[in-house]
Structures are given as C-alpha cells and as structure tokens.
Coordinates of C-alpha atoms in Angstrom, one line a residue:
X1 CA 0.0 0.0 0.0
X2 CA 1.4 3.5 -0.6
X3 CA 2.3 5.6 1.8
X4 CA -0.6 8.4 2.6
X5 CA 2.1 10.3 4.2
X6 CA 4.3 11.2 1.0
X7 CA 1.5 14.1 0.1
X8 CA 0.9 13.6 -3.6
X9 CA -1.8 16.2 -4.8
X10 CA -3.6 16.3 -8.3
X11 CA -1.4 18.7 -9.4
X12 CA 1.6 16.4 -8.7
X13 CA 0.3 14.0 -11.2
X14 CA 0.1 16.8 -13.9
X15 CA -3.8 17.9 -13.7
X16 CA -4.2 21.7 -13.0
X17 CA -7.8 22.1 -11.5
X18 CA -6.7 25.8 -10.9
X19 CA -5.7 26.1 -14.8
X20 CA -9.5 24.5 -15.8
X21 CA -10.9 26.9 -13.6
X22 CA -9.0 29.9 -15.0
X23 CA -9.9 28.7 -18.7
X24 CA -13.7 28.3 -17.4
X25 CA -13.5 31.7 -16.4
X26 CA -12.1 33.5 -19.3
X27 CA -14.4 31.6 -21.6
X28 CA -17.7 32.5 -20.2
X29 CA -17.9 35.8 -22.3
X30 CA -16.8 34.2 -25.4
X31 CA -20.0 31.5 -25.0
X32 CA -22.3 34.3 -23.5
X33 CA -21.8 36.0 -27.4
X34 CA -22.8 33.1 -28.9
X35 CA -26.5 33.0 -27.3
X36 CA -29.4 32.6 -29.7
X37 CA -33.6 31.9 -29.3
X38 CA -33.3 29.1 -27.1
X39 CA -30.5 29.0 -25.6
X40 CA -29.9 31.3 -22.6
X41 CA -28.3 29.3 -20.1
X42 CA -24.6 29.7 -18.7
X43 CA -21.7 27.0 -18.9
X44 CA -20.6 25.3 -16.1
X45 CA -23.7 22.8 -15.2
X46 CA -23.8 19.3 -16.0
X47 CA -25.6 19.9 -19.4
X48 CA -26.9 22.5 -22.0
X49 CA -30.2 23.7 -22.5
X50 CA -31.9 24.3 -25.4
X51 CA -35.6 25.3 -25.9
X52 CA -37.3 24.5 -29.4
X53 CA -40.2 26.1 -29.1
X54 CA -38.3 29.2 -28.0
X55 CA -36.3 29.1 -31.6
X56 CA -39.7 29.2 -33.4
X57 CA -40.1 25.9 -34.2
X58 CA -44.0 24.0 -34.2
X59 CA -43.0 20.4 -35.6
X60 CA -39.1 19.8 -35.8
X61 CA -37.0 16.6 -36.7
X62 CA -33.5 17.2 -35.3
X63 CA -30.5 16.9 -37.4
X64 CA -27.0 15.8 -35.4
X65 CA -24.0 15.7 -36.6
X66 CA -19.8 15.4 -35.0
X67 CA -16.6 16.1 -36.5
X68 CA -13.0 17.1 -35.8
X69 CA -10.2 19.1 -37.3
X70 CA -7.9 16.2 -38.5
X71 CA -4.1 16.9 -38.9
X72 CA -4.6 20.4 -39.5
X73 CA -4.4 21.1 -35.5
X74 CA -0.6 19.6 -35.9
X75 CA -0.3 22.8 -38.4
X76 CA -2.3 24.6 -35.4
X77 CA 0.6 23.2 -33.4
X78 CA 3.5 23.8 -35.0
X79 CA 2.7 27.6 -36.4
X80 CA 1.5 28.2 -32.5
X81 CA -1.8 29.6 -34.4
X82 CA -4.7 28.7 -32.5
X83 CA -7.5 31.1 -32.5
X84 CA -9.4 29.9 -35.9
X85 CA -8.9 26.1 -35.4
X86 CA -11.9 26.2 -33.6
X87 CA -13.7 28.2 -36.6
X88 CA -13.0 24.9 -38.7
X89 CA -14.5 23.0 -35.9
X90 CA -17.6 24.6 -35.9
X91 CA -17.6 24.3 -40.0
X92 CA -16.9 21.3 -40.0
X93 CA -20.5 20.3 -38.3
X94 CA -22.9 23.1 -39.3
X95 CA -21.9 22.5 -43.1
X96 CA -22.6 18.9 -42.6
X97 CA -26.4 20.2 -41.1
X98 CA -27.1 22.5 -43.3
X99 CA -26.6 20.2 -46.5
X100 CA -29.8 18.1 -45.1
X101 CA -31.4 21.6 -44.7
X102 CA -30.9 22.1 -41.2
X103 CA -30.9 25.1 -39.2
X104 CA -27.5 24.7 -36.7
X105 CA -28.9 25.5 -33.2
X106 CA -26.5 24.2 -30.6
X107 CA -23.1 23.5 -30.6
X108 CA -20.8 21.5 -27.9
X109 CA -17.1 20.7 -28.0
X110 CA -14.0 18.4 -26.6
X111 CA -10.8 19.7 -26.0
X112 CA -8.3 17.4 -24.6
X113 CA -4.5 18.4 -23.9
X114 CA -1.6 16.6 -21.7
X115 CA -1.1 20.0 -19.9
X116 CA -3.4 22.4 -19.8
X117 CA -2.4 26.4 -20.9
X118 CA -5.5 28.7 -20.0
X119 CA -4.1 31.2 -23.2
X120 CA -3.9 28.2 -25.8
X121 CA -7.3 27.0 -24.3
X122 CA -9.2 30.2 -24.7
X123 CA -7.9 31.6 -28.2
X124 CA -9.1 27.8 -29.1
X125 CA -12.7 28.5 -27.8
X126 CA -12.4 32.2 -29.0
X127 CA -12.2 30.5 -32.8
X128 CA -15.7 28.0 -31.5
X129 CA -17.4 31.1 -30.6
X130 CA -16.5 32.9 -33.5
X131 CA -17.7 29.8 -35.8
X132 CA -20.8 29.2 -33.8
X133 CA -21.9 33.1 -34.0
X134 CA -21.2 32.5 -38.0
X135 CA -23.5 29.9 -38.3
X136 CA -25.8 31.0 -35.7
X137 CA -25.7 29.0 -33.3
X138 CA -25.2 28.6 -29.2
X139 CA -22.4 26.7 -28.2
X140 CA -23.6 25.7 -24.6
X141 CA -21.7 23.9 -23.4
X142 CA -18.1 21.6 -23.6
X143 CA -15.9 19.5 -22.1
X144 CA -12.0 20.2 -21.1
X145 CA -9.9 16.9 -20.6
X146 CA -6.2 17.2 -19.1
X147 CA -4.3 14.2 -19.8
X148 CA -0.7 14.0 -18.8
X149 CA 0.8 11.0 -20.9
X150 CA -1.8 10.6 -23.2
X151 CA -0.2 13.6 -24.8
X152 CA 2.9 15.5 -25.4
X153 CA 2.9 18.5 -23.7
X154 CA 1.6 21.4 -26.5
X155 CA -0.5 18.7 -27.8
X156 CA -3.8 18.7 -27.9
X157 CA -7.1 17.3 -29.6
X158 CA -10.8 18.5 -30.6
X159 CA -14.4 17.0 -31.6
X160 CA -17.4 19.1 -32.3
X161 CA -21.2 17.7 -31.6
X162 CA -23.4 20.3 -33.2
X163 CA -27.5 19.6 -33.5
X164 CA -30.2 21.6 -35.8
X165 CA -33.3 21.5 -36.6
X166 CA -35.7 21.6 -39.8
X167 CA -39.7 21.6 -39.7
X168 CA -40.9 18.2 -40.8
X169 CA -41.2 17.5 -44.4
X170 CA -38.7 20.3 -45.5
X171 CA -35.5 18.0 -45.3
X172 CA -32.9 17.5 -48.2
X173 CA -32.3 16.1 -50.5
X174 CA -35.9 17.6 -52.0
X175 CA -38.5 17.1 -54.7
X176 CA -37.1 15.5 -57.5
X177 CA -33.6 15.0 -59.0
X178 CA -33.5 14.5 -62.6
X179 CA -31.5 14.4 -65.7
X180 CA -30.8 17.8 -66.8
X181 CA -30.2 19.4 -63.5
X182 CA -28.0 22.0 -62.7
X183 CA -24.8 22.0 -60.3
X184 CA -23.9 25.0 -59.1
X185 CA -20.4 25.1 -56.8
X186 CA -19.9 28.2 -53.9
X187 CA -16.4 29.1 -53.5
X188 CA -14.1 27.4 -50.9
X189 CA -11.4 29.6 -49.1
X190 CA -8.8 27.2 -49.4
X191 CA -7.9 23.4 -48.2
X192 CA -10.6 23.8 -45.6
X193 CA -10.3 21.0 -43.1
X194 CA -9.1 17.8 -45.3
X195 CA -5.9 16.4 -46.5
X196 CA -3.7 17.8 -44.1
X197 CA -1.8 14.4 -44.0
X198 CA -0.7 15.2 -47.3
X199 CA -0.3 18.9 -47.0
X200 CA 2.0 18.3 -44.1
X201 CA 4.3 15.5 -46.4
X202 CA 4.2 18.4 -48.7
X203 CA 5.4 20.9 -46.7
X204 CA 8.0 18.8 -45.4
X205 CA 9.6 17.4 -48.9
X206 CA 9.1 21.5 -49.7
X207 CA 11.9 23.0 -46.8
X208 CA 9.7 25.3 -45.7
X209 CA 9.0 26.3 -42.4
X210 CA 5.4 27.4 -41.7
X211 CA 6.9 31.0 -40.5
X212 CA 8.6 31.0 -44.1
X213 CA 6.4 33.6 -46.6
X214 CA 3.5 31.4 -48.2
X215 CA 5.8 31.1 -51.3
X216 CA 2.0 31.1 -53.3
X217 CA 0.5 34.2 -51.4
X218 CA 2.1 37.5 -50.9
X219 CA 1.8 39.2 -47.0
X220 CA 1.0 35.9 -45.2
X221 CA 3.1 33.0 -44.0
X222 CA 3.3 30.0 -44.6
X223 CA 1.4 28.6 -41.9
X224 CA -1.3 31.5 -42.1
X225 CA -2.4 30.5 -45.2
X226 CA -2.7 26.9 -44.7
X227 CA -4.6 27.7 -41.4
X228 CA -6.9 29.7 -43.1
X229 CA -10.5 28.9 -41.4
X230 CA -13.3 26.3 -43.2
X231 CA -15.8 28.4 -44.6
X232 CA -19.4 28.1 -43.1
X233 CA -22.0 28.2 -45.7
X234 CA -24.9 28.2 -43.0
X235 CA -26.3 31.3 -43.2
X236 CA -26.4 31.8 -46.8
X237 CA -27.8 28.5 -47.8
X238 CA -30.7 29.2 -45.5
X239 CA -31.5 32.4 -46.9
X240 CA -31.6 31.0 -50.7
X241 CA -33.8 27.6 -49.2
X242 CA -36.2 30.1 -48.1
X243 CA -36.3 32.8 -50.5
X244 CA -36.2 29.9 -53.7
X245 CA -37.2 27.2 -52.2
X246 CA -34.9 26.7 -55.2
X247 CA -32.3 23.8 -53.5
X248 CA -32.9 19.9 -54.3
X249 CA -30.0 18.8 -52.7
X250 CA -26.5 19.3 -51.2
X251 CA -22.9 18.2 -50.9
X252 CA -20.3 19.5 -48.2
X253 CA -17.1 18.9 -50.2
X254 CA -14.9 17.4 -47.9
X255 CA -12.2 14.8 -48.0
X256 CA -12.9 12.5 -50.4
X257 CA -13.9 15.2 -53.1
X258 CA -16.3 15.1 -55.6
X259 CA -16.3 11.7 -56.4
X260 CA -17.0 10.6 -52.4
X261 CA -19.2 12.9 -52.0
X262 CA -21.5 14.3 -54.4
X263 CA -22.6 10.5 -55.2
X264 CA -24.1 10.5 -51.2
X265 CA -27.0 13.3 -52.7
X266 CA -27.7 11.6 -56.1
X267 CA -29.9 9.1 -57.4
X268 CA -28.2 5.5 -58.1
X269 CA -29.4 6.5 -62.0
X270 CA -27.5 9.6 -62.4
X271 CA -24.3 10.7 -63.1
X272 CA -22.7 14.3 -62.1
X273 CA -20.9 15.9 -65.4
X274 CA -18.0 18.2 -63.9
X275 CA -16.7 21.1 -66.2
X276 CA -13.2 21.0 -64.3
X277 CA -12.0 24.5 -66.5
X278 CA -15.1 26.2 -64.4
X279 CA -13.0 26.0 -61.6
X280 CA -10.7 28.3 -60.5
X281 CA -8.5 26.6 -57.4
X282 CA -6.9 29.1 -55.1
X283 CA -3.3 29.4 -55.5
X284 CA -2.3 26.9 -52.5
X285 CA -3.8 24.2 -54.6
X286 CA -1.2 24.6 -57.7
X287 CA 1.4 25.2 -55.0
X288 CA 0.7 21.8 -53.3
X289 CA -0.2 19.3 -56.8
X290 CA 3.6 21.0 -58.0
X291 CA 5.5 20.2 -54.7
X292 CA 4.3 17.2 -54.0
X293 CA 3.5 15.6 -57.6
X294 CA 0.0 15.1 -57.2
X295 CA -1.5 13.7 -59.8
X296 CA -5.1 15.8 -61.0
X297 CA -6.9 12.6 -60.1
X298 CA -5.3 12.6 -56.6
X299 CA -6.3 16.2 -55.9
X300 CA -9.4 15.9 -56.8
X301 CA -10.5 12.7 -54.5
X302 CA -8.3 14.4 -51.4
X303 CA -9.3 18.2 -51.7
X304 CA -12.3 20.8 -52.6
X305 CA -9.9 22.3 -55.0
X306 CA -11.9 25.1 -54.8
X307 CA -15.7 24.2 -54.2
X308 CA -16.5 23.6 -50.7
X309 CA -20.2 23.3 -51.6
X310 CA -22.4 21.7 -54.3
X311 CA -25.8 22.6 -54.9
X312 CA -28.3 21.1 -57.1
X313 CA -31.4 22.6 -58.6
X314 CA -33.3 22.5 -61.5
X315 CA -32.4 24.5 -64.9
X316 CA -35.1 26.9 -65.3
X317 CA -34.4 27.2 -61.4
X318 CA -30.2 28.4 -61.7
X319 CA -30.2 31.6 -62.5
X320 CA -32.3 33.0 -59.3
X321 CA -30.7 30.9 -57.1
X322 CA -27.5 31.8 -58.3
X323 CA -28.4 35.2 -57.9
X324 CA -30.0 34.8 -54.1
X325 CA -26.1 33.2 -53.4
X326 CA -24.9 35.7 -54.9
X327 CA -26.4 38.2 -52.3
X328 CA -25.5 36.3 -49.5
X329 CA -21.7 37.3 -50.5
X330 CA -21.0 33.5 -52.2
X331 CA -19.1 33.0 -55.2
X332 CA -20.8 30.9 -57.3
X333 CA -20.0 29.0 -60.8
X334 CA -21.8 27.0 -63.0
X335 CA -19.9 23.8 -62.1
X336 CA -22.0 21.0 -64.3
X337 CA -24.8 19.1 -64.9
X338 CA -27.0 15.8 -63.9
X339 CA -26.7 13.1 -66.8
X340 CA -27.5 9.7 -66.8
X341 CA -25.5 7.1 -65.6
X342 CA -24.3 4.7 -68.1
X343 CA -20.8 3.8 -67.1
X344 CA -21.2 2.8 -63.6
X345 CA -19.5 6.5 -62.6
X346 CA -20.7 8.6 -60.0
X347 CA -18.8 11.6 -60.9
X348 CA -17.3 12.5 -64.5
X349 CA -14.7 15.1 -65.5
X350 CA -14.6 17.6 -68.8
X351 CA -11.9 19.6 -69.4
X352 CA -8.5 20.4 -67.0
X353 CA -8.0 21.6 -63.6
X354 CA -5.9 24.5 -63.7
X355 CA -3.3 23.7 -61.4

C-alpha cells in the first residue's frame, strides 16, 4: 500500500484544477456571445439547455452531426496559431447540417491536452465562438480533458457535436432530382479541413518552415495560409432555401472530393458531369499538386480544390438561385450538370484543372 504520508496532490500527477478553472472563467464571455432563441443558459452545469419552441419551431426533426479538425491542429501546433482552429471546428459540423437543410442551433465541444495552458485553451474556444456566432448558433456547453501521458505536452485534440433542426417534411435532398439538372459550386477559401496528412508531407519534402512567406501568397506565411478557417455556408444556404425554395439537394465537399461525396446526394441512375476548367483553385492548390506531384486525379479525391459546396437545382431554377447566393456574398459557378449514368461512374470530369 502506498504511503498516505508522501502528500501527492492532483497537481503532482500533472492535472491543474486551478488552470481549468481559469480557462472556465475566461471563456464564459466568449460562449455568452454566442447565445441565440433558445438558448440562454450559462456553462458550467452538468448539461446544456436548449428550448425548441423558443427558436420558433411548431413540428421539428433534429438533425446531429460530430466532427474534428484532422491533422490540420498539428499545423495549429507547429505555427503556434490557435485562434481559428476552432472556426474549422464549428464548420466542419454546421456544413454537414445545413446540407440536409438544417438550421444549426447548438453546438458543444471536446478539447483534450496533456497540460493544460489557460491562453492556448481560450484563443481555441475564442475560434468555436467565433464559428458558432457565424453559423448562428449557441455553443452551450463543452468538455475540457487534461491528460498527462496521453499527450505530449503542446498537444492537444478537438471533436465538435453540433444539433439543428428543420420543420418536418422540409428536409434535403428535395422534390425531384432528374436528368438535366443544374450543379452550381460556392467558392471554398482554401484546403478547408481535409488532406492535411498530405499537406504536411508536402510541406516537409518542400523545406519550408510554416513561418517561411507562403511562397504562393504574398503578405502571409506560410502557416497563415494553410490555417486559413473552413468556410461556413450556413447562413447563406438558409436564406436561398427560403427565398427559392430553389435547393434539391447538397454536398459538403470534404475529404474525399467530388467523387465521395457528391454520389451521397444523387440518385443510383444519375451521373454528375463536372466542367473542371469552371473552376478556378486558389493558388495553395497549384502550389501543393507541384510540390508534392499530385497527380489531378489525386487532388481531386483528397481536396475541394476550390468548391466547398455543391448545390443542385433545376435549370429553369439556376439563375435566381444563383443570384440569391450571390447576395449572401458566395461566389458561385456553373460547375455541371446531372446526366444519366451509363458507365457505372458517380462523378465524371470535362476539361483540366488548372493547377
């Protein structure tokens, strides 16, 4: 039996209660920004709150979705850039609601670390709040872990729960998909939150250090530009659904691409027709298919190259929507068409990617 004399506290063993505490405290204004319609409560109880009726809604069917960040926190790590992980986070989630045409309402988060550091903690949860007031929702609530020896000191992890909601009977996909529709693509702002496996053996095989200039982007480094936040197309998307009505379907283009996920929208009968010289991929995606030899193929089943989101809607239908986007501050292109499937193919390419 050990001795109970030798006076070992918490603290000895590497857990900081004082350190949560402080955290706790300097993120309670960050999560008090974030309130919405039915959410009011503070953090610090055993659970979050969230009242339905309170956000408006009569007859709802709740959408849930998790996520994480992937290998882009060891960028977060490595740069010592920490206040928009958590915006990708957030993204990550909502983007993943609002393709089934749900309204993001609450959002909760992990964060696990070997040693706990109160500044790294809250410019993390600073990035959550900022994402969840983007996509407007409450984040209500979280959990901090500190785990001496399950990691390296520095090191830390992250998992987003976000729920939504959408009135019954006005879920996506929608109405009919047929031959002849139209895909329309929104803008991404860069690698988003996928491939950083590879990005990272780039970088490596590259030299570079991620303080080194971004050798494809004048002003920023390196590592600023490859942490450059997820866009969240929440807000938009909900304001074309309801002023259209226009929106059959849509794809969050995440790893995988188009051809793993566009096919998760589409009837087994039809094939999407991609005009790959409508695309225009932001400079980082040149920069990393030279470096690192990737193959067109392999960039376009790893990254968005450029599209984070797919929408599909009918052809006498494009041009409003397009416009609606359009006002909502997307960029949008005409990225293809619907066609049927004869092949076996999911997903075909015309044209070149200009990389």
């Amino acid at each position: 039996m050990a001795d109970p004399k030798n006076g070992l506290t918490y603290a000895d063993a590497g857990v900081d209660i004082d350190a949560g505490n402080e955290m706790v405290s300097r993120i309670k204004p960050l999560v008090r920004a974030t309130r919405r319609p039915g959410a009011d409560g503070e953090i610090g109880g055993f659970g979050g709150l969230f009242d339905l009726k309170a956000a408006g809604f009569t007859d709802p069917v709740l959408v849930a979705a998790n996520d994480g960040v992937g290998t882009k926190l060891k960028v977060a790590i490595e740069a010592g850039l920490h206040d928009t992980v958590g915006i990708d986070l957030v993204a990550m989630c909502v983007n993943d609601l609002v393709v089934q045409g749900a309204e993001p309402l609450f959002f909760l988060d992990y964060f696990a670390t070997g040693k706990l550091d109160p500044d790294q903690g809250a410019a993390i949860v600073s990035g959550i709040a900022k994402g969840c007031i983007e996509a407007g929702c409450a984040l209500i609530g979280g959990e901090t872990a500190e785990m001496p020896g399950m990691y390296r000191d520095g090191d830390y992890d992250l998992a987003g729960f976000a729920v939504g909601a959408a009135e019954r009977g006005s879920l996506l996909p929608a109405g009919i998909i047929n031959e002849g529709d139209v895909l329309l693509g929104l803008a991404s702002s860069g690698v988003h939150s996928n491939g950083y496996s590879l990005v990272r053996r780039i970088v490596e095989i590259s030299g570079l250090g991620y303080d080194a200039p971004a050798p494809f982007e004048d002003g920023v480094s390196l590592g600023e530009a490859l942490m450059r936040p997820t866009r969240i197309y929440v807000k938009s998307l909900l304001a074309a659904m309801r002023e259209t009505g226009a929106i059959k379907a849509l794809a969050h283009i995440t790893g995988g691409g188009f051809p793993e996920n566009l096919p998760r929208v589409l009837p087994a009968g039809l094939t999407a027709e991609i005009e790959l010289g409508a695309v225009s991929p932001p400079a980082v995606f040149a920069w990393l298919a030279r470096n690192g030899g990737v193959a067109p193929q392999e960039m376009l089943r790893t990254f968005n190259c450029g599209v984070g989101m797919v929408v599909v809607t009918g052809e006498s239908d494009a041009g409003r929507l397009t416009t609606a986007l359009e006002a909502e501050g997307e960029s949008v292109i005409r990225l293809g068409r619907l066609a049927p499937r004869s092949d076996g193919a999911a997903v075909t390419y015309h044209g070149t990617l200009a990389l």
